[in-house]
Amino acid sequence: MKEFELINRYFKGRGITRRDVNLGIGDDCALVTVPQNCQLAVTTDTLVSGVHFFDDISPRALGHRALAVNLSDLAAMGAEPTWVSVGLTLPNISQQWIEEFTEGMHEIAEYFNVQIIGGDTTQGPLTITICAKGTVPEGKALRRGGAKVGDWVFVTGTLGDAGLAIESRKQGLTIEPEHLKYINNRFDYPTPRVAAGQVLRGLASSAIDVSDGLLADLEHILDMSQVSASINIENIPTSDAMRSSLSFEEQLPYILSYGDDYELLFTVSDDNKSMLDLKLRQYGVEASCIGQIKSGEGQIELLHHGEKFNFEQQGFEHFAKEQV
Ligand code: ADP
Ligand code: MG
């Protein structure tokens, strides 16, 4: 199939049409209108075959995932996702594959009211680069650098599920079929916490999405905010699937250092905490308080029921992305 045929068939005229898109797919550029008093939030993430996903991933899941990881970055800034461009590098792949892949992408785009406004299509080893754009009221974006001593540390949803899915495939862990289904779904179809990010605007002092693992991503907040943190590991939220598959000790590497969950990690001042609790409940966002910001220079103290806890970070060789 020629490039223009592929674009016409799978992208042009598909998906939603937003009123703020003045010109969509078909010209040299797209044209959009950014609402007054808003800033444009822009992010790019690339997924490379063999590096960020297994070759046997379902094309539908890949389409979903490629967009989801980008929307997760917008969520972490408190931005409302609006427009995306899609860079596709494809080897010789069947039409069936492209059909399912674009279906997965259009599904999540529609769910979040995002319009695909352009992209680029080339031949080569399977690679997907998405540039996602969103809007955020001026000065209201959530940054990594705002955590203050005394702030509470929160995380949405549950941690470790995606990692457990990866390792169960690699190591052949025995996991109950219903739990296996759940964790596989968590890896294949991650949910960007878009609503949560918007609830946090004006309340959270810092935020980041958990793509590389709780400790690694918390470190980014601590470095940018020039503070330390103590984390109560018994309060880190886990799924039924995680708790019934692994002992507490076995869970630790997954919940502390495995990534790919795309939950939001954020901090909130003591003054804002009760308002935040209220709003989270109002919007049905699950979040758990897992620790507190302390003074210092980026150290993370782990506590287990108040006692100091030593955790030797285990290196998972799951993907090569950390080595880039
Ligand atoms: P140009 O050569 O000017 O870059 P292209 O032929 O690459 O134009 O693209 C034609 C139109 O199709 C452009 O509007 C571009 O944004 C869009 N497009 C190309 N590839 C994709 C894609 N993978 N997804 C969505 N839109 C695409
Ligand atoms: Mg082009």
mmCIF file of C-alpha atoms and ligand atoms in Angstrom:
data_model
loop_
_atom_site.group_PDB
_atom_site.id
_atom_site.type_symbol
_atom_site.label_atom_id
_atom_site.label_comp_id
_atom_site.label_asym_id
_atom_site.label_seq_id
_atom_site.Cartn_x
_atom_site.Cartn_y
_atom_site.Cartn_z
ATOM 1 C CA MET A 1 0.000 0.000 0.000
ATOM 2 C CA LYS A 2 1.239 3.491 -0.846
ATOM 3 C CA GLU A 3 1.747 5.989 1.950
ATOM 4 C CA PHE A 4 -1.133 8.232 0.857
ATOM 5 C CA GLU A 5 -3.493 5.256 0.562
ATOM 6 C CA LEU A 6 -2.635 4.225 4.097
ATOM 7 C CA ILE A 7 -3.185 7.756 5.417
ATOM 8 C CA ASN A 8 -6.508 8.127 3.588
ATOM 9 C CA ARG A 9 -7.772 4.767 4.653
ATOM 10 C CA TYR A 10 -6.728 4.616 8.282
ATOM 11 C CA PHE A 11 -6.365 8.216 9.426
ATOM 12 C CA LYS A 12 -8.125 10.781 7.249
ATOM 13 C CA GLY A 13 -11.772 11.214 8.135
ATOM 14 C CA ARG A 14 -11.480 8.719 10.987
ATOM 15 C CA GLY A 15 -11.940 9.506 14.655
ATOM 16 C CA ILE A 16 -13.396 12.615 16.194
ATOM 17 C CA THR A 17 -13.453 16.161 14.803
ATOM 18 C CA ARG A 18 -12.715 18.881 17.309
ATOM 19 C CA ARG A 19 -13.951 22.410 16.793
ATOM 20 C CA ASP A 20 -10.550 23.844 17.698
ATOM 21 C CA VAL A 21 -8.913 22.057 14.749
ATOM 22 C CA ASN A 22 -8.941 24.509 11.839
ATOM 23 C CA LEU A 23 -7.107 22.184 9.474
ATOM 24 C CA GLY A 24 -6.532 18.481 10.049
ATOM 25 C CA ILE A 25 -4.774 15.776 8.025
ATOM 26 C CA GLY A 26 -4.009 16.562 4.379
ATOM 27 C CA ASP A 27 -1.904 19.715 4.151
ATOM 28 C CA ASP A 28 1.724 20.402 5.034
ATOM 29 C CA CYS A 29 0.768 21.339 8.584
ATOM 30 C CA ALA A 30 -2.299 21.118 10.766
ATOM 31 C CA LEU A 31 -3.767 24.314 12.209
ATOM 32 C CA VAL A 32 -5.310 24.471 15.655
ATOM 33 C CA THR A 33 -6.572 27.211 17.972
ATOM 34 C CA VAL A 34 -5.270 27.258 21.520
ATOM 35 C CA PRO A 35 -7.962 28.601 23.893
ATOM 36 C CA GLN A 36 -7.323 32.001 25.426
ATOM 37 C CA ASN A 37 -5.598 32.007 28.823
ATOM 38 C CA CYS A 38 -4.268 28.508 28.205
ATOM 39 C CA GLN A 39 -0.775 27.205 27.622
ATOM 40 C CA LEU A 40 0.043 24.490 25.115
ATOM 41 C CA ALA A 41 1.555 21.365 26.731
ATOM 42 C CA VAL A 42 3.625 19.286 24.283
ATOM 43 C CA THR A 43 5.214 15.865 24.748
ATOM 44 C CA THR A 44 6.746 13.119 22.592
ATOM 45 C CA ASP A 45 7.299 9.434 23.283
ATOM 46 C CA THR A 46 8.698 6.780 20.990
ATOM 47 C CA LEU A 47 8.033 3.045 21.147
ATOM 48 C CA VAL A 48 10.539 0.808 19.360
ATOM 49 C CA SER A 49 9.905 -2.847 18.611
ATOM 50 C CA GLY A 50 12.071 -5.128 20.748
ATOM 51 C CA VAL A 51 12.910 -2.268 23.092
ATOM 52 C CA HIS A 52 9.579 -1.044 24.464
ATOM 53 C CA PHE A 53 7.313 -3.911 23.484
ATOM 54 C CA PHE A 54 7.546 -7.546 22.486
ATOM 55 C CA ASP A 55 7.157 -8.397 18.814
ATOM 56 C CA ASP A 56 4.133 -10.542 19.673
ATOM 57 C CA ILE A 57 2.109 -7.670 21.210
ATOM 58 C CA SER A 58 -1.351 -7.422 19.694
ATOM 59 C CA PRO A 59 -1.498 -4.530 17.209
ATOM 60 C CA ARG A 60 -4.624 -3.190 18.916
ATOM 61 C CA ALA A 61 -2.807 -3.062 22.265
ATOM 62 C CA LEU A 62 0.189 -1.388 20.629
ATOM 63 C CA GLY A 63 -1.981 1.325 19.086
ATOM 64 C CA HIS A 64 -3.597 1.947 22.460
ATOM 65 C CA ARG A 65 -0.333 1.881 24.347
ATOM 66 C CA ALA A 66 1.539 4.235 22.008
ATOM 67 C CA LEU A 67 -1.078 6.903 22.567
ATOM 68 C CA ALA A 68 -1.666 6.090 26.252
ATOM 69 C CA VAL A 69 1.964 6.680 27.280
ATOM 70 C CA ASN A 70 1.845 10.126 25.664
ATOM 71 C CA LEU A 71 -1.483 11.044 27.240
ATOM 72 C CA SER A 72 -0.011 9.962 30.567
ATOM 73 C CA ASP A 73 2.644 12.688 30.259
ATOM 74 C CA LEU A 74 -0.075 15.265 29.616
ATOM 75 C CA ALA A 75 -2.020 13.922 32.615
ATOM 76 C CA ALA A 76 1.058 14.318 34.804
ATOM 77 C CA MET A 77 1.147 18.026 33.908
ATOM 78 C CA GLY A 78 -2.561 18.474 34.614
ATOM 79 C CA ALA A 79 -3.167 19.176 30.916
ATOM 80 C CA GLU A 80 -6.276 18.317 28.925
ATOM 81 C CA PRO A 81 -5.224 16.229 25.892
ATOM 82 C CA THR A 82 -6.461 17.703 22.616
ATOM 83 C CA TRP A 83 -4.383 16.875 19.505
ATOM 84 C CA VAL A 84 -1.785 14.286 18.493
ATOM 85 C CA SER A 85 0.481 13.646 15.522
ATOM 86 C CA VAL A 86 1.583 10.133 14.737
ATOM 87 C CA GLY A 87 4.976 9.187 13.293
ATOM 88 C CA LEU A 88 4.849 5.638 11.975
ATOM 89 C CA THR A 89 7.793 3.624 10.731
ATOM 90 C CA LEU A 90 6.474 0.338 9.416
ATOM 91 C CA PRO A 91 8.173 -2.768 8.037
ATOM 92 C CA ASN A 92 6.209 -4.750 5.470
ATOM 93 C CA ILE A 93 3.123 -5.377 7.541
ATOM 94 C CA SER A 94 -0.287 -6.787 6.645
ATOM 95 C CA GLN A 95 -3.327 -4.562 6.191
ATOM 96 C CA GLN A 96 -4.996 -6.569 8.941
ATOM 97 C CA TRP A 97 -2.222 -5.489 11.293
ATOM 98 C CA ILE A 98 -2.562 -1.801 10.399
ATOM 99 C CA GLU A 99 -6.346 -2.032 10.667
ATOM 100 C CA GLU A 100 -6.134 -3.382 14.219
ATOM 101 C CA PHE A 101 -3.315 -1.051 15.218
ATOM 102 C CA THR A 102 -5.164 2.085 14.085
ATOM 103 C CA GLU A 103 -8.382 0.761 15.647
ATOM 104 C CA GLY A 104 -6.613 0.561 19.037
ATOM 105 C CA MET A 105 -5.291 4.087 18.564
ATOM 106 C CA HIS A 106 -8.608 5.598 17.439
ATOM 107 C CA GLU A 107 -10.430 3.928 20.344
ATOM 108 C CA ILE A 108 -8.386 5.608 23.050
ATOM 109 C CA ALA A 109 -8.216 8.886 21.088
ATOM 110 C CA GLU A 110 -12.001 9.002 20.947
ATOM 111 C CA TYR A 111 -12.364 8.090 24.597
ATOM 112 C CA PHE A 112 -10.239 11.086 25.582
ATOM 113 C CA ASN A 113 -11.684 13.400 22.906
ATOM 114 C CA VAL A 114 -8.332 13.710 21.161
ATOM 115 C CA GLN A 115 -8.013 14.342 17.421
ATOM 116 C CA ILE A 116 -5.206 12.893 15.293
ATOM 117 C CA ILE A 117 -4.211 15.967 13.270
ATOM 118 C CA GLY A 118 -1.244 14.678 11.293
ATOM 119 C CA GLY A 119 1.871 12.579 11.255
ATOM 120 C CA ASP A 120 4.415 10.956 9.017
ATOM 121 C CA THR A 121 4.672 7.484 7.541
ATOM 122 C CA THR A 122 7.931 5.811 6.509
ATOM 123 C CA GLN A 123 9.285 2.334 5.926
ATOM 124 C CA GLY A 124 11.722 0.701 8.321
ATOM 125 C CA PRO A 125 11.861 -1.255 11.597
ATOM 126 C CA LEU A 126 8.556 -0.909 13.514
ATOM 127 C CA THR A 127 8.675 2.338 15.479
ATOM 128 C CA ILE A 128 5.888 4.621 16.671
ATOM 129 C CA THR A 129 6.586 8.204 17.674
ATOM 130 C CA ILE A 130 3.674 10.242 18.916
ATOM 131 C CA CYS A 131 3.653 13.932 19.686
ATOM 132 C CA ALA A 132 0.724 14.727 21.959
ATOM 133 C CA LYS A 133 -0.527 18.223 22.682
ATOM 134 C CA GLY A 134 -2.835 19.455 25.371
ATOM 135 C CA THR A 135 -3.965 22.656 26.999
ATOM 136 C CA VAL A 136 -3.637 23.803 30.565
ATOM 137 C CA PRO A 137 -4.839 27.068 32.158
ATOM 138 C CA GLU A 138 -1.967 29.543 32.345
ATOM 139 C CA GLY A 139 0.325 28.889 35.311
ATOM 140 C CA LYS A 140 -1.647 25.847 36.477
ATOM 141 C CA ALA A 141 0.534 23.057 35.051
ATOM 142 C CA LEU A 142 1.790 20.496 37.573
ATOM 143 C CA ARG A 143 5.574 20.420 37.663
ATOM 144 C CA ARG A 144 8.119 18.018 39.126
ATOM 145 C CA GLY A 145 9.854 20.738 41.089
ATOM 146 C CA GLY A 146 7.270 21.971 43.584
ATOM 147 C CA ALA A 147 7.403 19.480 46.469
ATOM 148 C CA LYS A 148 7.977 21.107 49.888
ATOM 149 C CA VAL A 149 9.082 19.671 53.229
ATOM 150 C CA GLY A 150 6.024 18.327 55.068
ATOM 151 C CA ASP A 151 4.004 17.643 51.874
ATOM 152 C CA TRP A 152 2.279 14.270 51.634
ATOM 153 C CA VAL A 153 3.231 11.805 48.867
ATOM 154 C CA PHE A 154 0.380 10.125 46.975
ATOM 155 C CA VAL A 155 0.048 7.637 44.165
ATOM 156 C CA THR A 156 -3.064 6.809 42.100
ATOM 157 C CA GLY A 157 -4.339 3.263 41.391
ATOM 158 C CA THR A 158 -2.062 0.315 42.093
ATOM 159 C CA LEU A 159 1.616 -0.327 41.334
ATOM 160 C CA GLY A 160 3.503 -3.305 39.934
ATOM 161 C CA ASP A 161 0.799 -4.877 37.779
ATOM 162 C CA ALA A 162 2.443 -4.162 34.429
ATOM 163 C CA GLY A 163 5.781 -5.463 35.689
ATOM 164 C CA LEU A 164 4.162 -8.614 36.968
ATOM 165 C CA ALA A 165 2.603 -9.116 33.541
ATOM 166 C CA ILE A 166 5.998 -8.806 31.834
ATOM 167 C CA GLU A 167 7.776 -11.137 34.263
ATOM 168 C CA SER A 168 4.987 -13.698 34.240
ATOM 169 C CA ARG A 169 5.458 -13.979 30.473
ATOM 170 C CA LYS A 170 9.234 -14.135 30.729
ATOM 171 C CA GLN A 171 9.550 -16.413 33.745
ATOM 172 C CA GLY A 172 6.329 -18.362 33.355
ATOM 173 C CA LEU A 173 5.125 -17.520 36.885
ATOM 174 C CA THR A 174 2.009 -19.377 37.961
ATOM 175 C CA ILE A 175 -0.813 -16.878 38.262
ATOM 176 C CA GLU A 176 -4.556 -17.578 38.489
ATOM 177 C CA PRO A 177 -6.190 -17.115 35.078
ATOM 178 C CA GLU A 178 -8.472 -14.237 36.222
ATOM 179 C CA HIS A 179 -5.504 -12.396 37.761
ATOM 180 C CA LEU A 180 -3.374 -13.066 34.703
ATOM 181 C CA LYS A 181 -6.039 -11.534 32.528
ATOM 182 C CA TYR A 182 -6.156 -8.480 34.769
ATOM 183 C CA ILE A 183 -2.394 -7.814 34.836
ATOM 184 C CA ASN A 184 -1.982 -8.483 31.108
ATOM 185 C CA ASN A 185 -4.677 -5.936 30.478
ATOM 186 C CA ARG A 186 -2.899 -3.468 32.748
ATOM 187 C CA PHE A 187 0.263 -3.842 30.660
ATOM 188 C CA ASP A 188 -1.353 -3.914 27.220
ATOM 189 C CA TYR A 189 -3.976 -1.224 27.797
ATOM 190 C CA PRO A 190 -2.555 1.240 30.342
ATOM 191 C CA THR A 191 -4.986 3.945 31.499
ATOM 192 C CA PRO A 192 -3.537 7.448 31.446
ATOM 193 C CA ARG A 193 -4.809 9.210 34.591
ATOM 194 C CA VAL A 194 -6.129 12.216 32.705
ATOM 195 C CA ALA A 195 -9.030 13.040 35.050
ATOM 196 C CA ALA A 196 -6.774 12.658 38.091
ATOM 197 C CA GLY A 197 -4.251 15.112 36.618
ATOM 198 C CA GLN A 198 -6.932 17.732 36.138
ATOM 199 C CA VAL A 199 -8.301 17.233 39.663
ATOM 200 C CA LEU A 200 -4.783 17.886 40.974
ATOM 201 C CA ARG A 201 -4.477 21.317 39.331
ATOM 202 C CA GLY A 202 -4.180 24.014 41.947
ATOM 203 C CA LEU A 203 -3.934 21.394 44.716
ATOM 204 C CA ALA A 204 -0.854 19.230 44.135
ATOM 205 C CA SER A 205 2.577 20.783 44.660
ATOM 206 C CA SER A 206 4.299 18.415 42.201
ATOM 207 C CA ALA A 207 3.436 15.468 39.966
ATOM 208 C CA ILE A 208 4.981 12.882 37.626
ATOM 209 C CA ASP A 209 3.710 9.734 35.945
ATOM 210 C CA VAL A 210 5.199 6.414 37.029
ATOM 211 C CA SER A 211 6.777 5.073 33.852
ATOM 212 C CA ASP A 212 10.167 3.933 35.157
ATOM 213 C CA GLY A 213 9.198 2.717 38.650
ATOM 214 C CA LEU A 214 8.141 4.381 41.895
ATOM 215 C CA LEU A 215 11.633 4.973 43.311
ATOM 216 C CA ALA A 216 13.106 6.211 40.029
ATOM 217 C CA ASP A 217 10.232 8.587 39.354
ATOM 218 C CA LEU A 218 10.059 9.797 42.959
ATOM 219 C CA GLU A 219 13.756 10.593 42.622
ATOM 220 C CA HIS A 220 12.942 12.971 39.759
ATOM 221 C CA ILE A 221 10.513 14.875 41.990
ATOM 222 C CA LEU A 222 13.039 14.957 44.839
ATOM 223 C CA ASP A 223 15.898 16.129 42.608
ATOM 224 C CA MET A 224 13.841 18.865 40.976
ATOM 225 C CA SER A 225 12.366 19.970 44.329
ATOM 226 C CA GLN A 226 15.614 19.589 46.328
ATOM 227 C CA VAL A 227 14.020 17.567 49.101
ATOM 228 C CA SER A 228 14.010 13.971 50.451
ATOM 229 C CA ALA A 229 11.134 11.605 51.233
ATOM 230 C CA SER A 230 10.132 8.792 53.520
ATOM 231 C CA ILE A 231 7.868 6.107 52.093
ATOM 232 C CA ASN A 232 5.755 3.671 54.125
ATOM 233 C CA ILE A 233 5.960 0.603 51.943
ATOM 234 C CA GLU A 234 2.990 -1.118 53.573
ATOM 235 C CA ASN A 235 0.827 1.746 52.237
ATOM 236 C CA ILE A 236 1.834 1.338 48.603
ATOM 237 C CA PRO A 237 -1.371 0.279 46.835
ATOM 238 C CA THR A 238 -1.408 -3.145 45.153
ATOM 239 C CA SER A 239 -4.046 -5.047 43.202
ATOM 240 C CA ASP A 240 -5.789 -8.257 44.297
ATOM 241 C CA ALA A 241 -3.904 -9.923 41.459
ATOM 242 C CA MET A 242 -0.562 -8.798 42.919
ATOM 243 C CA ARG A 243 -1.402 -9.727 46.504
ATOM 244 C CA SER A 244 -2.700 -13.167 45.675
ATOM 245 C CA SER A 245 0.174 -13.989 43.310
ATOM 246 C CA LEU A 246 3.224 -12.907 45.321
ATOM 247 C CA SER A 247 4.348 -12.686 48.957
ATOM 248 C CA PHE A 248 5.021 -9.207 50.385
ATOM 249 C CA GLU A 249 8.780 -9.687 49.911
ATOM 250 C CA GLU A 250 8.313 -10.858 46.335
ATOM 251 C CA GLN A 251 6.104 -7.862 45.540
ATOM 252 C CA LEU A 252 8.739 -5.283 46.484
ATOM 253 C CA PRO A 253 10.752 -5.142 43.248
ATOM 254 C CA TYR A 254 7.520 -4.804 41.290
ATOM 255 C CA ILE A 255 5.947 -2.053 43.348
ATOM 256 C CA LEU A 256 9.160 -0.155 44.056
ATOM 257 C CA SER A 257 11.209 -0.365 40.901
ATOM 258 C CA TYR A 258 9.257 -1.757 37.996
ATOM 259 C CA GLY A 259 7.688 0.784 35.664
ATOM 260 C CA ASP A 260 5.008 0.794 32.992
ATOM 261 C CA ASP A 261 2.039 1.332 35.324
ATOM 262 C CA TYR A 262 1.406 4.952 34.253
ATOM 263 C CA GLU A 263 -0.107 5.925 37.580
ATOM 264 C CA LEU A 264 0.406 9.474 38.870
ATOM 265 C CA LEU A 265 2.780 10.147 41.740
ATOM 266 C CA PHE A 266 2.191 13.524 43.359
ATOM 267 C CA THR A 267 2.682 15.612 46.468
ATOM 268 C CA VAL A 268 0.213 17.820 48.303
ATOM 269 C CA SER A 269 0.655 20.250 51.196
ATOM 270 C CA ASP A 270 -0.954 19.523 54.550
ATOM 271 C CA ASP A 271 -3.206 22.588 53.974
ATOM 272 C CA ASN A 272 -4.552 21.214 50.687
ATOM 273 C CA LYS A 273 -4.854 17.582 51.771
ATOM 274 C CA SER A 274 -8.460 17.551 52.961
ATOM 275 C CA MET A 275 -9.666 19.464 49.867
ATOM 276 C CA LEU A 276 -7.745 17.008 47.718
ATOM 277 C CA ASP A 277 -9.285 13.991 49.498
ATOM 278 C CA LEU A 278 -12.712 15.512 48.906
ATOM 279 C CA LYS A 279 -12.100 16.201 45.220
ATOM 280 C CA LEU A 280 -10.563 12.793 44.585
ATOM 281 C CA ARG A 281 -13.679 11.180 46.033
ATOM 282 C CA GLN A 282 -15.959 13.536 44.116
ATOM 283 C CA TYR A 283 -14.354 12.561 40.805
ATOM 284 C CA GLY A 284 -13.934 8.881 41.690
ATOM 285 C CA VAL A 285 -10.130 8.971 41.585
ATOM 286 C CA GLU A 286 -8.412 6.317 43.703
ATOM 287 C CA ALA A 287 -5.238 7.559 45.359
ATOM 288 C CA SER A 288 -3.228 6.435 48.394
ATOM 289 C CA CYS A 289 -0.994 8.416 50.730
ATOM 290 C CA ILE A 290 2.338 6.545 50.814
ATOM 291 C CA GLY A 291 4.696 8.901 52.594
ATOM 292 C CA GLN A 292 5.926 12.388 53.300
ATOM 293 C CA ILE A 293 8.476 14.878 51.980
ATOM 294 C CA LYS A 294 11.445 15.528 54.299
ATOM 295 C CA SER A 295 14.354 17.921 54.148
ATOM 296 C CA GLY A 296 17.501 16.634 52.471
ATOM 297 C CA GLU A 297 19.001 16.082 49.070
ATOM 298 C CA GLY A 298 17.091 13.439 47.230
ATOM 299 C CA GLN A 299 17.313 10.536 49.685
ATOM 300 C CA ILE A 300 14.444 8.050 49.919
ATOM 301 C CA GLU A 301 13.945 6.413 53.312
ATOM 302 C CA LEU A 302 11.826 3.276 53.242
ATOM 303 C CA LEU A 303 9.819 2.411 56.350
ATOM 304 C CA HIS A 304 7.896 -0.779 57.066
ATOM 305 C CA HIS A 305 5.407 -0.219 59.905
ATOM 306 C CA GLY A 306 7.641 2.561 61.204
ATOM 307 C CA GLU A 307 10.885 0.537 61.064
ATOM 308 C CA LYS A 308 13.693 1.361 58.639
ATOM 309 C CA PHE A 309 13.614 -1.038 55.732
ATOM 310 C CA ASN A 310 16.504 -1.936 53.422
ATOM 311 C CA PHE A 311 15.709 -2.634 49.819
ATOM 312 C CA GLU A 312 18.476 -3.485 47.398
ATOM 313 C CA GLN A 313 17.272 -2.261 44.058
ATOM 314 C CA GLN A 314 17.170 -5.306 41.824
ATOM 315 C CA GLY A 315 17.991 -4.692 38.225
ATOM 316 C CA PHE A 316 15.312 -6.098 35.997
ATOM 317 C CA GLU A 317 16.590 -6.550 32.490
ATOM 318 C CA HIS A 318 13.170 -6.253 31.004
ATOM 319 C CA PHE A 319 13.650 -3.619 28.384
ATOM 320 C CA ALA A 320 16.657 -1.704 27.215
ATOM 321 C CA LYS A 321 15.024 1.698 27.576
ATOM 322 C CA GLU A 322 16.913 2.583 30.761
ATOM 323 C CA GLN A 323 20.218 2.046 28.984
ATOM 324 C CA VAL A 324 19.547 4.630 26.285
HETATM 325 P P1 ADP B 1 4.628 15.937 3.702
HETATM 326 O O1 ADP B 1 5.421 15.198 2.685
HETATM 327 O O2 ADP B 1 4.260 17.346 3.335
HETATM 328 O O3 ADP B 1 5.193 15.801 5.074
HETATM 329 P P2 ADP B 1 2.942 13.647 3.926
HETATM 330 O O4 ADP B 1 2.682 13.050 2.595
HETATM 331 O O5 ADP B 1 3.997 13.061 4.791
HETATM 332 O O6 ADP B 1 3.191 15.201 3.736
HETATM 333 O O7 ADP B 1 1.592 13.672 4.753
HETATM 334 C C1 ADP B 1 0.392 14.077 4.184
HETATM 335 C C2 ADP B 1 -0.612 14.363 5.271
HETATM 336 O O8 ADP B 1 -0.897 13.167 5.977
HETATM 337 C C3 ADP B 1 -0.095 15.358 6.292
HETATM 338 O O9 ADP B 1 -1.188 16.127 6.708
HETATM 339 C C4 ADP B 1 0.405 14.505 7.430
HETATM 340 O O10 ADP B 1 0.328 15.165 8.659
HETATM 341 C C5 ADP B 1 -0.579 13.317 7.348
HETATM 342 N N1 ADP B 1 0.014 12.048 7.843
HETATM 343 C C6 ADP B 1 1.081 11.382 7.359
HETATM 344 N N2 ADP B 1 1.327 10.250 8.041
HETATM 345 C C7 ADP B 1 0.394 10.195 9.016
HETATM 346 C C8 ADP B 1 0.102 9.289 10.069
HETATM 347 N N3 ADP B 1 0.845 8.194 10.293
HETATM 348 N N4 ADP B 1 -0.941 9.566 10.876
HETATM 349 C C9 ADP B 1 -1.689 10.670 10.680
HETATM 350 N N5 ADP B 1 -1.492 11.554 9.697
HETATM 351 C C10 ADP B 1 -0.461 11.333 8.874
HETATM 352 MG MG MG B 2 5.741 13.762 5.753
#
